[in-house]
Amino acid sequence: MIRQDYNRIDPKRRSTIDYKKKQFAVPTYKQQDYPHRLSLYETPPTAEITLEQFEQWAIDRLRVLAEIEACSFRNKTPAETAAHVTPLLQKWLPLHSNTSSSVGSQDENLKLERQKDHYSHFILRLAFSSTEDLRRRFARIESALFKLRFQNDDAKEKQTFVESLQFDWEVVSEEEKRALGADLLNATPGLKRQDAEEAGWFKVDFETVAELVEGRRVFLKAGKAYVPVREQMSMVLAGFNARLDKGLELAARALPRLDEDDRLTPILVHLSKNFATPDSTLSDSDSALPGAPINPSSIDPLSQHFPLCMRNLQMTLRKNSHLKHFGRLQYTLFLKGIGLTLEDCLIFWRQAFKLITDDTFNKEYRYNIRHAYGDVGGDAIRRGRGYSPFSCQKILTEHPPGSGESHGCPYRHFSVDNLTTLLQTTGVSDRDVLRGVKEDVEKKRFHIACNRVFEWAHKGDIKRVKEDDSWGAAELDTIVHPNTYFKRSYLLKTGGAAAVKGDEMEI
């Protein structure tokens, strides 16, 4: 809205103004044409999209950001991170160059890819602007994503993009370059004399290239850093970070205005909660294990492939011949997810509860098991085939265990000493792994601790399948569901790369 100064209005027009109504200017918006593959996300999107696109585009970007953060937590090198994330980017957030042969002359496909990238960034910017911690994490991971894309961009398009930014970089004159020639050469590692004399140089405030200053890769004088053209990525990245930090602050101020919108607020809250551990649901194909011996007598030997939360429930059940309500529910749904039929599940629990009579079991436990499978209960339950197996996010955040209860996530709900003992009981003996798990737990990276144990237990199998030509890095993304843990473990040990194909989760 643009306010008009009353005294500057033509007197002839004053008589036409209705003072009971507010006077609004006609809004105009800058439409996005996306000439470049990369973007600094300076202009918020203005076109209309559906609520389904709003949520799905944000979820797809969140998948990628979560994997980038997981790579950081696992101390992967930039090369390892790029190799892991690139297939996921191609799957969830493709962004081709103008000259890419993958899209050819299909301008509409390019525009849709860039529109999705643009909108998903701003949607997550809203979702993660509510707290300082979320803003800091979002900025760090988005910066890593931008850096990865910038490094892999086509050289010609990259230069065109940089020229379009119109950064406030002061070009070092030839006279000043000659006067500082020796200093520039000595202060810039790996720079040849010919490059120092012939290449272009920029002069910027040293704070804008903190990464180069920290690495002692630039010459400093009078608060200015002298940066060779070859290091322009650091300057572009600094500009990206500065604009993103400012944008997140503006988003945080605008966030309260969305409270009245009952369509967007629940979606944004859901996205922010899933930033640490993306939520997941299982489809029938996700849980199917054709040919696997899933029956009551096979649960004990199969438990070697269970995640720690389910192994703990199985061990407690065998020890006490009983589990309390939420433990039974969590474990029943997990067993349902790996393919145990209702009839076999009833047999399994009846055999496990060997200290009670048939009459007691039928009266107190049978109905709840049938209800979890959707065999009894409301029509909605039956139509939906019962309840879905709990994801890591649900186990971490809902119904924390109390005294005498065994459900939940051991990485979150156990003390460090009890967790270490449980891990050692299940065969984890590597001190480096135990030390890494302890650090993950202290920093509340519970799903990373679980993945760390998985990777240690399957390091030989993972190496083997990665060397398989038919294997894709996207098949080993971060596990965020207990049933994915089981399926991937079982197939790695018994089926190899070909069998694991299609092992995907839907957030």
Short mmCIF file of C-alpha atoms in Angstrom, two decimals:
data_model
loop_
_atom_site.label_atom_id
_atom_site.label_comp_id
_atom_site.label_asym_id
_atom_site.label_seq_id
_atom_site.Cartn_x
_atom_site.Cartn_y
_atom_site.Cartn_z
CA MET A 1 0.00 0.00 0.00
CA ILE A 2 1.28 3.46 -0.90
CA ARG A 3 0.03 6.32 1.24
CA GLN A 4 -0.73 9.56 -0.54
CA ASP A 5 0.08 12.96 1.01
CA TYR A 6 -3.29 14.78 1.35
CA ASN A 7 -1.73 18.20 0.81
CA ARG A 8 -0.22 17.13 -2.52
CA ILE A 9 -3.54 15.90 -3.98
CA ASP A 10 -4.99 18.13 -6.66
CA PRO A 11 -7.85 20.17 -5.07
CA LYS A 12 -10.12 19.16 -7.95
CA ARG A 13 -9.66 15.48 -6.97
CA ARG A 14 -10.30 15.95 -3.24
CA SER A 15 -14.04 16.06 -3.81
CA THR A 16 -13.91 12.61 -5.46
CA ILE A 17 -12.19 10.87 -2.54
CA ASP A 18 -14.35 8.69 -0.33
CA TYR A 19 -12.80 9.23 3.10
CA LYS A 20 -14.66 6.25 4.54
CA LYS A 21 -12.56 3.92 2.39
CA LYS A 22 -8.81 3.31 2.41
CA GLN A 23 -7.00 4.35 -0.71
CA PHE A 24 -4.76 1.61 -2.12
CA ALA A 25 -2.27 1.76 -4.93
CA VAL A 26 -2.58 -0.85 -7.64
CA PRO A 27 -0.01 -3.56 -6.79
CA THR A 28 2.55 -4.52 -9.39
CA TYR A 29 4.80 -7.58 -9.24
CA LYS A 30 8.04 -8.51 -10.88
CA GLN A 31 7.44 -11.76 -12.76
CA GLN A 32 10.23 -14.32 -12.70
CA ASP A 33 11.70 -15.40 -16.04
CA TYR A 34 14.65 -17.42 -14.60
CA PRO A 35 17.36 -16.63 -17.19
CA HIS A 36 20.01 -18.40 -15.10
CA ARG A 37 20.23 -21.82 -13.51
CA LEU A 38 21.55 -20.34 -10.25
CA SER A 39 19.79 -17.77 -8.12
CA LEU A 40 20.46 -15.63 -5.05
CA TYR A 41 16.72 -15.75 -4.25
CA GLU A 42 16.39 -11.97 -3.91
CA THR A 43 12.86 -11.60 -5.29
CA PRO A 44 10.03 -13.49 -3.54
CA PRO A 45 7.74 -15.50 -5.85
CA THR A 46 4.40 -13.99 -6.78
CA ALA A 47 2.64 -16.41 -9.13
CA GLU A 48 -0.12 -18.72 -7.91
CA ILE A 49 0.54 -22.37 -7.07
CA THR A 50 -1.66 -25.04 -5.51
CA LEU A 51 -1.45 -26.07 -1.87
CA GLU A 52 -0.33 -29.50 -3.05
CA GLN A 53 2.57 -27.94 -4.95
CA PHE A 54 3.33 -25.71 -1.96
CA GLU A 55 3.78 -28.70 0.32
CA GLN A 56 5.31 -31.20 -2.12
CA TRP A 57 7.93 -28.81 -3.49
CA ALA A 58 9.01 -27.92 0.04
CA ILE A 59 9.18 -31.59 1.04
CA ASP A 60 11.33 -32.45 -1.99
CA ARG A 61 13.79 -29.68 -1.12
CA LEU A 62 13.78 -30.76 2.52
CA ARG A 63 14.86 -34.25 1.45
CA VAL A 64 17.94 -32.79 -0.19
CA LEU A 65 18.79 -30.39 2.64
CA ALA A 66 18.45 -33.18 5.21
CA GLU A 67 20.94 -35.30 3.26
CA ILE A 68 23.41 -32.41 2.99
CA GLU A 69 23.19 -31.89 6.75
CA ALA A 70 23.58 -35.63 7.36
CA CYS A 71 26.76 -35.63 5.24
CA SER A 72 28.08 -32.77 7.36
CA PHE A 73 27.30 -34.65 10.57
CA ARG A 74 29.13 -37.72 9.22
CA ASN A 75 32.20 -35.61 8.37
CA LYS A 76 32.07 -36.49 4.68
CA THR A 77 34.49 -34.65 2.42
CA PRO A 78 33.14 -32.18 -0.17
CA ALA A 79 33.79 -34.77 -2.89
CA GLU A 80 31.94 -37.49 -0.94
CA THR A 81 29.06 -35.11 -0.22
CA ALA A 82 28.78 -34.17 -3.89
CA ALA A 83 28.78 -37.84 -4.94
CA HIS A 84 26.06 -38.64 -2.40
CA VAL A 85 23.82 -35.63 -2.96
CA THR A 86 24.00 -35.26 -6.75
CA PRO A 87 21.73 -38.28 -7.52
CA LEU A 88 19.25 -37.01 -4.93
CA LEU A 89 19.24 -33.57 -6.53
CA GLN A 90 18.56 -35.14 -9.91
CA LYS A 91 15.68 -37.07 -8.38
CA TRP A 92 14.01 -34.51 -6.11
CA LEU A 93 15.23 -31.09 -7.21
CA PRO A 94 16.65 -31.20 -10.78
CA LEU A 95 18.06 -27.96 -12.11
CA HIS A 96 19.47 -28.19 -15.63
CA SER A 97 21.54 -25.58 -17.43
CA ASN A 98 20.33 -23.70 -20.50
CA THR A 99 22.49 -25.86 -22.74
CA SER A 100 21.72 -29.19 -21.09
CA SER A 101 21.00 -32.01 -23.52
CA SER A 102 18.69 -33.59 -20.93
CA VAL A 103 15.97 -31.03 -21.59
CA GLY A 104 16.93 -29.82 -25.04
CA SER A 105 14.80 -26.95 -26.20
CA GLN A 106 11.99 -27.62 -23.76
CA ASP A 107 11.94 -24.14 -22.23
CA GLU A 108 8.81 -24.99 -20.26
CA ASN A 109 10.60 -27.83 -18.42
CA LEU A 110 13.49 -25.54 -17.52
CA LYS A 111 11.11 -22.90 -16.26
CA LEU A 112 9.20 -25.44 -14.15
CA GLU A 113 12.45 -26.77 -12.61
CA ARG A 114 13.60 -23.27 -11.73
CA GLN A 115 10.19 -22.25 -10.49
CA LYS A 116 10.13 -25.26 -8.16
CA ASP A 117 13.62 -24.41 -6.91
CA HIS A 118 12.65 -20.77 -6.39
CA TYR A 119 9.37 -21.44 -4.60
CA SER A 120 10.66 -24.31 -2.46
CA HIS A 121 13.49 -22.12 -1.17
CA PHE A 122 11.11 -19.37 -0.07
CA ILE A 123 8.62 -21.83 1.44
CA LEU A 124 11.33 -23.37 3.60
CA ARG A 125 12.66 -19.89 4.37
CA LEU A 126 9.27 -19.19 5.96
CA ALA A 127 9.18 -22.55 7.73
CA PHE A 128 12.64 -22.18 9.25
CA SER A 129 12.65 -18.49 10.16
CA SER A 130 10.79 -18.86 13.47
CA THR A 131 13.87 -19.40 15.68
CA GLU A 132 17.52 -18.38 15.57
CA ASP A 133 18.65 -22.01 15.57
CA LEU A 134 16.48 -22.92 12.57
CA ARG A 135 17.56 -19.81 10.67
CA ARG A 136 21.23 -20.57 11.29
CA ARG A 137 20.88 -24.21 10.23
CA PHE A 138 18.85 -23.35 7.14
CA ALA A 139 21.36 -20.70 6.04
CA ARG A 140 24.29 -23.08 6.52
CA ILE A 141 22.74 -25.91 4.49
CA GLU A 142 21.35 -23.67 1.74
CA SER A 143 24.81 -22.16 1.43
CA ALA A 144 26.29 -25.65 1.01
CA LEU A 145 23.68 -26.45 -1.66
CA PHE A 146 24.42 -23.22 -3.55
CA LYS A 147 28.17 -23.90 -3.38
CA LEU A 148 27.69 -27.42 -4.74
CA ARG A 149 25.59 -26.15 -7.64
CA PHE A 150 27.97 -23.26 -8.37
CA GLN A 151 30.96 -25.58 -8.58
CA ASN A 152 29.14 -27.91 -10.98
CA ASP A 153 27.65 -25.21 -13.19
CA ASP A 154 28.59 -24.78 -16.83
CA ALA A 155 31.59 -22.40 -17.02
CA LYS A 156 30.00 -20.04 -19.55
CA GLU A 157 26.66 -19.88 -17.76
CA LYS A 158 28.41 -19.44 -14.43
CA GLN A 159 30.27 -16.39 -15.73
CA THR A 160 27.09 -14.94 -17.20
CA PHE A 161 25.37 -15.43 -13.86
CA VAL A 162 28.21 -13.71 -11.96
CA GLU A 163 28.17 -10.76 -14.34
CA SER A 164 24.42 -10.35 -13.81
CA LEU A 165 24.80 -9.98 -10.04
CA GLN A 166 26.39 -6.51 -10.20
CA PHE A 167 28.22 -6.96 -6.92
CA ASP A 168 30.04 -4.01 -5.42
CA TRP A 169 33.50 -5.36 -6.26
CA GLU A 170 36.23 -2.81 -6.90
CA VAL A 171 38.48 -3.84 -9.76
CA VAL A 172 42.20 -3.47 -8.95
CA SER A 173 43.85 -1.17 -11.45
CA GLU A 174 46.90 -2.23 -13.45
CA GLU A 175 48.99 0.38 -11.67
CA GLU A 176 48.04 -0.88 -8.21
CA LYS A 177 48.48 -4.49 -9.33
CA ARG A 178 52.05 -3.76 -10.45
CA ALA A 179 52.83 -1.90 -7.23
CA LEU A 180 51.59 -4.82 -5.09
CA GLY A 181 52.79 -7.57 -7.43
CA ALA A 182 55.21 -9.23 -4.99
CA ASP A 183 52.75 -9.05 -2.08
CA LEU A 184 49.91 -10.49 -4.16
CA LEU A 185 52.10 -13.34 -5.32
CA ASN A 186 53.41 -14.20 -1.86
CA ALA A 187 50.02 -13.98 -0.12
CA THR A 188 48.13 -16.14 -2.61
CA PRO A 189 49.20 -19.83 -2.41
CA GLY A 190 49.53 -21.68 -5.69
CA LEU A 191 49.46 -18.50 -7.79
CA LYS A 192 52.03 -18.29 -10.58
CA ARG A 193 53.81 -15.02 -11.37
CA GLN A 194 52.24 -14.86 -14.83
CA ASP A 195 48.77 -15.31 -13.35
CA ALA A 196 49.44 -12.61 -10.76
CA GLU A 197 50.42 -10.17 -13.49
CA GLU A 198 47.80 -11.03 -16.11
CA ALA A 199 44.72 -12.23 -14.19
CA GLY A 200 42.02 -9.91 -12.92
CA TRP A 201 41.82 -8.91 -9.26
CA PHE A 202 39.02 -7.56 -7.08
CA LYS A 203 39.27 -5.51 -3.90
CA VAL A 204 36.56 -6.14 -1.28
CA ASP A 205 36.04 -5.65 2.46
CA PHE A 206 37.88 -8.49 4.16
CA GLU A 207 34.76 -9.51 6.17
CA THR A 208 33.00 -10.57 2.98
CA VAL A 209 35.58 -13.27 2.24
CA ALA A 210 36.16 -14.64 5.73
CA GLU A 211 36.76 -18.13 4.32
CA LEU A 212 39.71 -16.90 2.23
CA VAL A 213 41.11 -14.81 5.07
CA GLU A 214 40.88 -17.75 7.47
CA GLY A 215 42.75 -19.94 5.00
CA ARG A 216 45.44 -17.25 4.44
CA ARG A 217 44.71 -17.29 0.71
CA VAL A 218 44.46 -13.53 0.04
CA PHE A 219 46.49 -10.38 0.55
CA LEU A 220 45.11 -7.89 3.10
CA LYS A 221 45.75 -4.15 3.17
CA ALA A 222 43.86 -1.33 4.88
CA GLY A 223 40.85 -3.54 5.62
CA LYS A 224 40.61 -4.73 2.01
CA ALA A 225 41.16 -8.22 0.66
CA TYR A 226 42.72 -8.58 -2.78
CA VAL A 227 40.99 -11.53 -4.41
CA PRO A 228 42.01 -13.13 -7.74
CA VAL A 229 39.29 -13.94 -10.27
CA ARG A 230 39.82 -17.65 -9.66
CA GLU A 231 38.47 -17.20 -6.12
CA GLN A 232 35.26 -15.51 -7.23
CA MET A 233 33.20 -18.39 -5.79
CA SER A 234 34.06 -17.26 -2.26
CA MET A 235 32.87 -13.75 -3.05
CA VAL A 236 29.67 -14.98 -4.68
CA LEU A 237 29.06 -17.27 -1.70
CA ALA A 238 29.60 -14.36 0.68
CA GLY A 239 27.03 -12.33 -1.26
CA PHE A 240 24.60 -15.25 -1.18
CA ASN A 241 24.98 -15.64 2.60
CA ALA A 242 24.56 -11.92 3.27
CA ARG A 243 21.33 -11.76 1.28
CA LEU A 244 20.00 -14.98 2.81
CA ASP A 245 20.65 -13.80 6.37
CA LYS A 246 18.83 -10.56 5.65
CA GLY A 247 15.98 -12.43 3.97
CA LEU A 248 15.55 -14.76 6.94
CA GLU A 249 15.30 -11.80 9.30
CA LEU A 250 12.58 -10.26 7.13
CA ALA A 251 10.77 -13.61 6.97
CA ALA A 252 10.87 -13.88 10.77
CA ARG A 253 9.17 -10.48 11.03
CA ALA A 254 6.52 -11.44 8.48
CA LEU A 255 5.80 -14.82 10.06
CA PRO A 256 3.22 -13.58 12.63
CA ARG A 257 1.03 -12.32 9.78
CA LEU A 258 0.52 -15.92 8.64
CA ASP A 259 -1.09 -16.99 11.92
CA GLU A 260 -4.53 -16.21 10.53
CA ASP A 261 -3.99 -18.45 7.49
CA ASP A 262 -5.17 -21.88 8.59
CA ARG A 263 -4.02 -23.39 5.28
CA LEU A 264 -0.31 -22.57 5.35
CA THR A 265 0.55 -22.48 9.05
CA PRO A 266 0.04 -26.24 9.70
CA ILE A 267 2.19 -27.07 6.66
CA LEU A 268 5.00 -24.74 7.78
CA VAL A 269 4.91 -26.13 11.33
CA HIS A 270 5.05 -29.69 9.99
CA LEU A 271 8.05 -28.84 7.80
CA SER A 272 9.97 -27.16 10.62
CA LYS A 273 9.40 -30.11 12.96
CA ASN A 274 10.70 -32.50 10.33
CA PHE A 275 13.92 -30.57 9.69
CA ALA A 276 15.90 -32.71 12.16
CA THR A 277 14.39 -36.07 11.20
CA PRO A 278 12.18 -36.03 8.08
CA ASP A 279 8.95 -37.89 8.72
CA SER A 280 8.17 -40.94 6.61
CA THR A 281 5.35 -43.27 5.73
CA LEU A 282 5.49 -46.72 4.21
CA SER A 283 3.78 -47.86 1.05
CA ASP A 284 3.10 -51.54 0.39
CA SER A 285 6.04 -51.72 -2.02
CA ASP A 286 8.35 -50.15 0.56
CA SER A 287 7.66 -52.91 3.08
CA ALA A 288 7.46 -55.88 0.72
CA LEU A 289 10.22 -58.48 0.92
CA PRO A 290 9.32 -61.18 -1.63
CA GLY A 291 10.60 -64.58 -0.58
CA ALA A 292 11.70 -63.51 2.89
CA PRO A 293 10.78 -65.98 5.69
CA ILE A 294 8.50 -63.71 7.73
CA ASN A 295 6.72 -65.90 10.31
CA PRO A 296 6.60 -66.22 14.12
CA SER A 297 9.56 -68.59 14.31
CA SER A 298 11.79 -66.41 12.11
CA ILE A 299 11.50 -63.19 14.15
CA ASP A 300 14.38 -64.08 16.49
CA PRO A 301 16.94 -64.74 13.72
CA LEU A 302 15.65 -61.79 11.68
CA SER A 303 16.10 -59.44 14.65
CA GLN A 304 19.80 -59.10 13.77
CA HIS A 305 18.56 -56.79 11.00
CA PHE A 306 16.31 -54.74 13.31
CA PRO A 307 17.21 -51.17 14.34
CA LEU A 308 18.15 -50.72 17.99
CA CYS A 309 14.66 -49.58 19.04
CA MET A 310 13.09 -52.82 17.77
CA ARG A 311 15.92 -55.06 18.95
CA ASN A 312 15.45 -53.61 22.42
CA LEU A 313 11.72 -54.43 22.30
CA GLN A 314 12.44 -57.97 21.09
CA MET A 315 15.06 -58.55 23.80
CA THR A 316 12.80 -57.13 26.51
CA LEU A 317 9.90 -59.28 25.30
CA ARG A 318 12.02 -62.43 25.42
CA LYS A 319 13.34 -61.51 28.87
CA ASN A 320 10.04 -60.51 30.53
CA SER A 321 7.49 -62.33 28.34
CA HIS A 322 5.58 -59.07 28.29
CA LEU A 323 5.56 -55.51 26.92
CA LYS A 324 3.41 -52.60 28.03
CA HIS A 325 0.83 -50.98 25.74
CA PHE A 326 2.94 -48.53 23.70
CA GLY A 327 5.74 -51.07 23.39
CA ARG A 328 3.29 -53.63 22.02
CA LEU A 329 1.80 -51.09 19.62
CA GLN A 330 5.19 -49.88 18.33
CA TYR A 331 6.46 -53.43 17.86
CA THR A 332 3.23 -54.82 16.38
CA LEU A 333 3.14 -52.15 13.70
CA PHE A 334 6.81 -52.73 12.91
CA LEU A 335 6.21 -56.46 12.52
CA LYS A 336 3.20 -55.71 10.36
CA GLY A 337 5.41 -53.49 8.22
CA ILE A 338 8.02 -56.19 7.61
CA GLY A 339 5.31 -58.54 6.35
CA LEU A 340 4.05 -60.55 9.33
CA THR A 341 0.40 -61.43 8.69
CA LEU A 342 -2.33 -60.85 11.27
CA GLU A 343 -2.71 -64.57 11.95
CA ASP A 344 1.03 -65.02 12.42
CA CYS A 345 1.22 -61.89 14.58
CA LEU A 346 -1.44 -63.29 16.92
CA ILE A 347 0.55 -66.52 17.17
CA PHE A 348 3.77 -64.59 17.79
CA TRP A 349 2.33 -62.57 20.67
CA ARG A 350 0.55 -65.56 22.19
CA GLN A 351 3.80 -67.55 22.21
CA ALA A 352 5.71 -64.58 23.63
CA PHE A 353 3.20 -64.02 26.47
CA LYS A 354 3.80 -67.50 27.85
CA LEU A 355 3.10 -66.57 31.49
CA ILE A 356 -0.62 -65.92 30.94
CA THR A 357 -3.56 -68.13 30.00
CA ASP A 358 -5.31 -68.24 26.64
CA ASP A 359 -8.38 -66.68 28.22
CA THR A 360 -6.40 -63.71 29.56
CA PHE A 361 -4.65 -63.19 26.21
CA ASN A 362 -7.93 -63.26 24.29
CA LYS A 363 -9.60 -60.84 26.69
CA GLU A 364 -6.79 -58.30 27.17
CA TYR A 365 -4.54 -58.37 24.10
CA ARG A 366 -6.10 -60.02 21.05
CA TYR A 367 -8.44 -57.15 20.15
CA ASN A 368 -5.65 -54.51 20.17
CA ILE A 369 -3.53 -56.57 17.78
CA ARG A 370 -6.45 -57.01 15.39
CA HIS A 371 -7.24 -53.31 15.70
CA ALA A 372 -3.65 -52.35 14.71
CA TYR A 373 -4.05 -54.43 11.55
CA GLY A 374 -7.44 -52.86 10.75
CA ASP A 375 -9.32 -56.12 11.22
CA VAL A 376 -11.66 -54.52 13.77
CA GLY A 377 -12.59 -50.95 14.60
CA GLY A 378 -14.16 -48.11 12.65
CA ASP A 379 -14.76 -48.16 8.91
CA ALA A 380 -11.94 -45.66 8.41
CA ILE A 381 -9.48 -47.99 10.12
CA ARG A 382 -10.57 -50.95 7.98
CA ARG A 383 -10.45 -48.96 4.75
CA GLY A 384 -6.95 -47.82 5.61
CA ARG A 385 -5.82 -51.36 6.49
CA GLY A 386 -5.05 -50.33 10.05
CA TYR A 387 -2.29 -48.10 11.37
CA SER A 388 1.05 -47.48 9.65
CA PRO A 389 4.36 -48.48 11.25
CA PHE A 390 5.87 -45.66 13.31
CA SER A 391 8.56 -43.53 11.67
CA CYS A 392 11.68 -42.35 13.50
CA GLN A 393 10.12 -38.91 13.85
CA LYS A 394 7.01 -40.31 15.51
CA ILE A 395 9.01 -42.56 17.84
CA LEU A 396 11.25 -39.64 18.83
CA THR A 397 8.50 -37.13 19.53
CA GLU A 398 5.40 -39.01 20.72
CA HIS A 399 4.68 -40.94 23.92
CA PRO A 400 8.09 -40.86 25.65
CA PRO A 401 8.58 -44.04 27.72
CA GLY A 402 7.94 -44.00 31.45
CA SER A 403 9.01 -46.33 34.23
CA GLY A 404 8.91 -49.98 33.18
CA GLU A 405 8.25 -49.15 29.50
CA SER A 406 10.56 -50.22 26.68
CA HIS A 407 9.27 -48.32 23.64
CA GLY A 408 10.74 -45.15 22.17
CA CYS A 409 14.22 -44.54 20.73
CA PRO A 410 17.20 -45.77 22.80
CA TYR A 411 19.39 -43.05 21.29
CA ARG A 412 17.10 -40.42 22.75
CA HIS A 413 15.49 -42.04 25.78
CA PHE A 414 18.40 -44.04 27.24
CA SER A 415 21.21 -42.63 29.34
CA VAL A 416 24.60 -42.70 27.60
CA ASP A 417 25.82 -45.55 29.82
CA ASN A 418 22.71 -47.67 29.22
CA LEU A 419 22.84 -46.93 25.50
CA THR A 420 26.50 -47.98 25.32
CA THR A 421 25.72 -51.20 27.19
CA LEU A 422 22.82 -51.98 24.85
CA LEU A 423 24.96 -51.34 21.77
CA GLN A 424 27.72 -53.60 23.08
CA THR A 425 25.14 -56.28 23.88
CA THR A 426 23.98 -56.19 20.25
CA GLY A 427 27.55 -56.53 18.95
CA VAL A 428 28.79 -52.95 18.47
CA SER A 429 32.37 -53.07 19.76
CA ASP A 430 34.18 -50.40 17.73
CA ARG A 431 35.32 -47.61 20.06
CA ASP A 432 35.24 -44.98 17.33
CA VAL A 433 31.62 -45.85 16.54
CA LEU A 434 30.64 -45.71 20.23
CA ARG A 435 32.43 -42.39 20.61
CA GLY A 436 30.69 -41.03 17.50
CA VAL A 437 27.29 -42.21 18.77
CA LYS A 438 27.91 -40.45 22.08
CA GLU A 439 28.72 -37.18 20.26
CA ASP A 440 25.63 -37.53 18.07
CA VAL A 441 23.40 -38.12 21.09
CA GLU A 442 24.86 -35.14 22.96
CA LYS A 443 24.06 -32.95 19.94
CA LYS A 444 20.57 -34.49 19.61
CA ARG A 445 21.35 -36.05 16.23
CA PHE A 446 19.58 -39.28 17.11
CA HIS A 447 18.85 -40.55 13.59
CA ILE A 448 22.48 -39.87 12.61
CA ALA A 449 23.64 -42.04 15.52
CA CYS A 450 21.39 -44.84 14.27
CA ASN A 451 22.72 -44.47 10.73
CA ARG A 452 26.27 -44.48 12.06
CA VAL A 453 25.68 -47.89 13.65
CA PHE A 454 24.01 -49.16 10.45
CA GLU A 455 26.95 -48.07 8.29
CA TRP A 456 29.45 -49.71 10.66
CA ALA A 457 27.49 -52.98 10.67
CA HIS A 458 27.21 -53.00 6.86
CA LYS A 459 30.40 -51.26 5.79
CA GLY A 460 31.56 -54.22 3.68
CA ASP A 461 28.16 -54.65 2.02
CA ILE A 462 27.79 -50.93 1.31
CA LYS A 463 31.24 -50.79 -0.28
CA ARG A 464 30.38 -53.79 -2.44
CA VAL A 465 27.08 -52.45 -3.74
CA LYS A 466 28.50 -48.98 -4.39
CA GLU A 467 31.03 -50.58 -6.71
CA ASP A 468 28.19 -52.27 -8.60
CA ASP A 469 27.54 -50.44 -11.88
CA SER A 470 23.78 -50.76 -11.39
CA TRP A 471 23.91 -49.12 -7.98
CA GLY A 472 22.91 -45.50 -7.39
CA ALA A 473 23.95 -43.33 -4.45
CA ALA A 474 20.32 -42.35 -3.98
CA GLU A 475 19.63 -45.90 -2.81
CA LEU A 476 21.64 -45.28 0.37
CA ASP A 477 20.12 -42.03 1.58
CA THR A 478 19.72 -41.44 5.30
CA ILE A 479 17.42 -43.92 7.03
CA VAL A 480 14.48 -42.27 8.81
CA HIS A 481 12.19 -45.24 9.33
CA PRO A 482 12.73 -48.47 11.32
CA ASN A 483 11.22 -50.61 8.55
CA THR A 484 13.59 -49.08 6.00
CA TYR A 485 16.45 -50.01 8.34
CA PHE A 486 15.27 -53.63 8.44
CA LYS A 487 14.61 -53.94 4.72
CA ARG A 488 17.90 -52.36 3.70
CA SER A 489 19.88 -54.44 6.20
CA TYR A 490 18.21 -57.68 5.13
CA LEU A 491 18.70 -57.04 1.43
CA LEU A 492 22.28 -55.88 1.80
CA LYS A 493 23.13 -59.10 3.61
CA THR A 494 21.13 -61.43 1.39
CA GLY A 495 20.20 -59.79 -1.91
CA GLY A 496 22.84 -57.24 -2.84
CA ALA A 497 22.41 -54.16 -4.97
CA ALA A 498 19.87 -55.54 -7.41
CA ALA A 499 17.51 -56.52 -4.62
CA VAL A 500 17.71 -53.13 -2.91
CA LYS A 501 16.53 -51.29 -5.98
CA GLY A 502 13.30 -49.45 -5.31
CA ASP A 503 14.01 -49.22 -1.57
CA GLU A 504 12.61 -45.71 -1.19
CA MET A 505 10.61 -43.83 1.42
CA GLU A 506 7.93 -41.19 0.94
CA ILE A 507 7.96 -38.20 3.24
#
